[in-house]
Amino acid sequence: MVNAPWATELLTDLHRALDDRVAHRFALLEDQLRSPDWGQRCEAIDMSGLLLTGWRGPHEESVRLLGEQVREADHRIVQWAASELRTLYAIGGPAAGPLAERVAAGTDFPPQSRWNETSYGAVLSALAAQGDARAVLGLVEVLRFGHVPEDLADWIDRMDPGSASALAPALDERLSEIDPSDRSWRAEHLLKAAAAIGSAEALAISLRILRAPGERAVPARAAALRALARLGPAAREALPELRALARDDATHHRVDAAAALWAVGGEKETVLPALKTALTAGHWSLWHDALRVIAAVGNGAAALLPDLRLLAASPEKNSGWVAGALALALWETGRGPEESQPVLLHAWSAHRENRPAVAGVWARMGSAAAPAVPLLRQELASTRRHNNSGGAWAACATGAPTTKHCCGTPTPCSMRAALRAFPGGAGTNEPSRSEAGLAR
């Protein structure tokens, strides 16, 4: 490997030129990550997230070498590498050892509210994102007063419940300080995390928010409703407030209230009218949210099948993410393969992000989903993952404003499972255990 300032730009151009030749690109990435040259390793760290999330390939050694970067004395290298590993949590196992060692060594700085912006915070976040119990003690310390990560609830979901429960006292103490009028994201992140643990304090603060007078609690109300939905039947004390909100035509939170009411009490007679109204609203986000709740209700929402069919027949509405949510809702509600199959095929092509959920339906549908086999084979034969829509330098397709690379994951095993559901359909290699962890 040449060590020269101009070499980094040439190597970046080489990555672009290699495009889908992943064996060469992964070998190049590994060589760069081993380089003694600081600039080349920085470029390799920068490239790693794009390559590992956008292309299928032999990723284990690249992830291991990325993990080795957190042993460096240079805090910048540590922070950059750990930030990439945080987005690669599902295949990050080979890097877990160095991450855990760095966390166990502690921070070089006193505890601070913006701990997430330090190299230690980046390493702690990367380890926690894997659901590794060795991150819990560090999280307990920084959560006493510092930044509350947006993904904290997801990290908790990946942890062993017994290990995650150690976070409850710190989360409960922070929750008790929330004001119902809090307009920051902090309240939502805290509520999501506490509900993931099943904290009683999450129920108490959610009720306080819902019962606050007038519009004072509006900023935190959506977060409270989602927390109650997560708590499920344990939140039955909130049923009167949920019924009132689900019946209120004037509230902006009617769909969230309906979702929570279904999860907590299963009261279909109040939930379905709220969802029916949302399907005729003037914005796609309300249709999408209502469709997700309808899918959760399943056959109990069969009375809404005519509304779903009307939506499916509208080219203007049945597009993008809505197409995916609609296909799932139609299947879960009616379970009719003949009716669902055209809608599922449309959703597959309407947006790349719909594909894992659509493939999951095909896996449950079994042999009735035979028309999907060519699509599944084509997807799994591709070097590019389902969320990689561009060239060697393009961002993954997320539907959001373009960023350097997305946090998308490799093609989930739902696609392989769908293919195996057909006679003779297991015509692809089995995924590794690490790739299996990427299923959604």
PDB file of C-alpha atoms in Angstrom, residues 180-280:
ATOM      1  CA  PRO A 180     -45.999  17.940  30.199  1.00  0.00           C
ATOM      2  CA  SER A 181     -45.256  21.000  28.073  1.00  0.00           C
ATOM      3  CA  ASP A 182     -41.705  19.855  27.291  1.00  0.00           C
ATOM      4  CA  ARG A 183     -41.174  20.509  23.561  1.00  0.00           C
ATOM      5  CA  SER A 184     -37.809  18.738  23.300  1.00  0.00           C
ATOM      6  CA  TRP A 185     -37.252  15.253  21.917  1.00  0.00           C
ATOM      7  CA  ARG A 186     -35.922  14.257  25.330  1.00  0.00           C
ATOM      8  CA  ALA A 187     -39.388  13.405  26.657  1.00  0.00           C
ATOM      9  CA  GLU A 188     -40.198  11.140  23.721  1.00  0.00           C
ATOM     10  CA  HIS A 189     -36.882   9.291  23.897  1.00  0.00           C
ATOM     11  CA  LEU A 190     -37.223   8.786  27.659  1.00  0.00           C
ATOM     12  CA  LEU A 191     -40.798   7.544  27.378  1.00  0.00           C
ATOM     13  CA  LYS A 192     -39.956   5.116  24.586  1.00  0.00           C
ATOM     14  CA  ALA A 193     -37.036   3.688  26.527  1.00  0.00           C
ATOM     15  CA  ALA A 194     -38.937   3.406  29.818  1.00  0.00           C
ATOM     16  CA  ALA A 195     -41.864   1.715  28.069  1.00  0.00           C
ATOM     17  CA  ALA A 196     -39.466  -0.759  26.462  1.00  0.00           C
ATOM     18  CA  ILE A 197     -38.385  -1.799  29.954  1.00  0.00           C
ATOM     19  CA  GLY A 198     -41.997  -1.837  31.173  1.00  0.00           C
ATOM     20  CA  SER A 199     -41.436   0.905  33.735  1.00  0.00           C
ATOM     21  CA  ALA A 200     -44.375   1.862  35.947  1.00  0.00           C
ATOM     22  CA  GLU A 201     -43.068   5.430  35.846  1.00  0.00           C
ATOM     23  CA  ALA A 202     -43.705   5.453  32.079  1.00  0.00           C
ATOM     24  CA  LEU A 203     -47.399   4.843  32.791  1.00  0.00           C
ATOM     25  CA  ALA A 204     -47.517   7.513  35.492  1.00  0.00           C
ATOM     26  CA  ILE A 205     -45.908  10.254  33.390  1.00  0.00           C
ATOM     27  CA  SER A 206     -47.986   9.310  30.329  1.00  0.00           C
ATOM     28  CA  LEU A 207     -51.163   9.684  32.347  1.00  0.00           C
ATOM     29  CA  ARG A 208     -49.962  13.019  33.715  1.00  0.00           C
ATOM     30  CA  ILE A 209     -49.365  14.234  30.159  1.00  0.00           C
ATOM     31  CA  LEU A 210     -52.772  13.072  28.906  1.00  0.00           C
ATOM     32  CA  ARG A 211     -54.547  14.613  31.874  1.00  0.00           C
ATOM     33  CA  ALA A 212     -52.818  17.996  31.646  1.00  0.00           C
ATOM     34  CA  PRO A 213     -55.346  20.799  31.008  1.00  0.00           C
ATOM     35  CA  GLY A 214     -55.914  22.384  27.599  1.00  0.00           C
ATOM     36  CA  GLU A 215     -53.182  22.289  24.990  1.00  0.00           C
ATOM     37  CA  ARG A 216     -50.347  22.385  27.518  1.00  0.00           C
ATOM     38  CA  ALA A 217     -49.373  18.754  26.949  1.00  0.00           C
ATOM     39  CA  VAL A 218     -49.747  18.638  23.159  1.00  0.00           C
ATOM     40  CA  PRO A 219     -45.969  18.448  22.399  1.00  0.00           C
ATOM     41  CA  ALA A 220     -45.520  15.309  24.528  1.00  0.00           C
ATOM     42  CA  ARG A 221     -48.925  13.728  23.905  1.00  0.00           C
ATOM     43  CA  ALA A 222     -47.881  11.632  20.899  1.00  0.00           C
ATOM     44  CA  ALA A 223     -44.932  10.238  22.861  1.00  0.00           C
ATOM     45  CA  ALA A 224     -47.210   9.391  25.787  1.00  0.00           C
ATOM     46  CA  LEU A 225     -49.684   7.576  23.526  1.00  0.00           C
ATOM     47  CA  ARG A 226     -46.939   5.524  21.892  1.00  0.00           C
ATOM     48  CA  ALA A 227     -45.554   4.619  25.296  1.00  0.00           C
ATOM     49  CA  LEU A 228     -48.987   3.430  26.417  1.00  0.00           C
ATOM     50  CA  ALA A 229     -49.323   1.331  23.266  1.00  0.00           C
ATOM     51  CA  ARG A 230     -45.989  -0.275  24.086  1.00  0.00           C
ATOM     52  CA  LEU A 231     -47.044  -0.980  27.670  1.00  0.00           C
ATOM     53  CA  GLY A 232     -50.195  -2.730  26.432  1.00  0.00           C
ATOM     54  CA  PRO A 233     -52.687  -4.187  28.950  1.00  0.00           C
ATOM     55  CA  ALA A 234     -50.491  -3.021  31.838  1.00  0.00           C
ATOM     56  CA  ALA A 235     -51.721   0.509  31.030  1.00  0.00           C
ATOM     57  CA  ARG A 236     -55.453  -0.166  31.523  1.00  0.00           C
ATOM     58  CA  GLU A 237     -55.641   2.766  33.929  1.00  0.00           C
ATOM     59  CA  ALA A 238     -55.354   4.999  30.848  1.00  0.00           C
ATOM     60  CA  LEU A 239     -58.416   3.561  29.055  1.00  0.00           C
ATOM     61  CA  PRO A 240     -60.776   6.498  29.768  1.00  0.00           C
ATOM     62  CA  GLU A 241     -58.304   9.019  28.349  1.00  0.00           C
ATOM     63  CA  LEU A 242     -57.589   6.807  25.345  1.00  0.00           C
ATOM     64  CA  ARG A 243     -61.283   6.401  24.538  1.00  0.00           C
ATOM     65  CA  ALA A 244     -61.831  10.149  24.695  1.00  0.00           C
ATOM     66  CA  LEU A 245     -58.918  10.922  22.381  1.00  0.00           C
ATOM     67  CA  ALA A 246     -59.835   8.166  19.905  1.00  0.00           C
ATOM     68  CA  ARG A 247     -63.321   9.711  19.591  1.00  0.00           C
ATOM     69  CA  ASP A 248     -62.108  13.291  19.284  1.00  0.00           C
ATOM     70  CA  ASP A 249     -62.295  14.469  15.658  1.00  0.00           C
ATOM     71  CA  ALA A 250     -60.398  17.650  16.517  1.00  0.00           C
ATOM     72  CA  THR A 251     -57.235  16.066  17.930  1.00  0.00           C
ATOM     73  CA  HIS A 252     -54.099  15.536  15.879  1.00  0.00           C
ATOM     74  CA  HIS A 253     -53.407  12.374  17.846  1.00  0.00           C
ATOM     75  CA  ARG A 254     -56.494  10.339  17.039  1.00  0.00           C
ATOM     76  CA  VAL A 255     -54.633   7.551  15.207  1.00  0.00           C
ATOM     77  CA  ASP A 256     -52.025   7.291  17.964  1.00  0.00           C
ATOM     78  CA  ALA A 257     -54.851   7.106  20.498  1.00  0.00           C
ATOM     79  CA  ALA A 258     -56.580   4.376  18.473  1.00  0.00           C
ATOM     80  CA  ALA A 259     -53.345   2.387  18.303  1.00  0.00           C
ATOM     81  CA  ALA A 260     -52.876   2.667  22.054  1.00  0.00           C
ATOM     82  CA  LEU A 261     -56.524   1.828  22.751  1.00  0.00           C
ATOM     83  CA  TRP A 262     -56.252  -1.333  20.671  1.00  0.00           C
ATOM     84  CA  ALA A 263     -52.999  -2.389  22.362  1.00  0.00           C
ATOM     85  CA  VAL A 264     -54.245  -1.636  25.867  1.00  0.00           C
ATOM     86  CA  GLY A 265     -57.902  -2.648  25.729  1.00  0.00           C
ATOM     87  CA  GLY A 266     -58.673  -4.139  22.314  1.00  0.00           C
ATOM     88  CA  GLU A 267     -61.774  -1.920  21.994  1.00  0.00           C
ATOM     89  CA  LYS A 268     -62.552  -2.396  18.327  1.00  0.00           C
ATOM     90  CA  GLU A 269     -65.815  -0.467  18.411  1.00  0.00           C
ATOM     91  CA  THR A 270     -63.959   2.771  19.194  1.00  0.00           C
ATOM     92  CA  VAL A 271     -60.749   2.038  17.292  1.00  0.00           C
ATOM     93  CA  LEU A 272     -62.207   1.263  13.850  1.00  0.00           C
ATOM     94  CA  PRO A 273     -64.139   4.539  13.354  1.00  0.00           C
ATOM     95  CA  ALA A 274     -60.990   6.525  14.126  1.00  0.00           C
ATOM     96  CA  LEU A 275     -59.017   4.514  11.576  1.00  0.00           C
ATOM     97  CA  LYS A 276     -61.743   4.798   8.945  1.00  0.00           C
ATOM     98  CA  THR A 277     -61.690   8.587   9.304  1.00  0.00           C
ATOM     99  CA  ALA A 278     -57.896   8.674   8.949  1.00  0.00           C
ATOM    100  CA  LEU A 279     -58.060   6.748   5.659  1.00  0.00           C
ATOM    101  CA  THR A 280     -60.021   9.626   4.118  1.00  0.00           C
TER     102      THR A 280
END
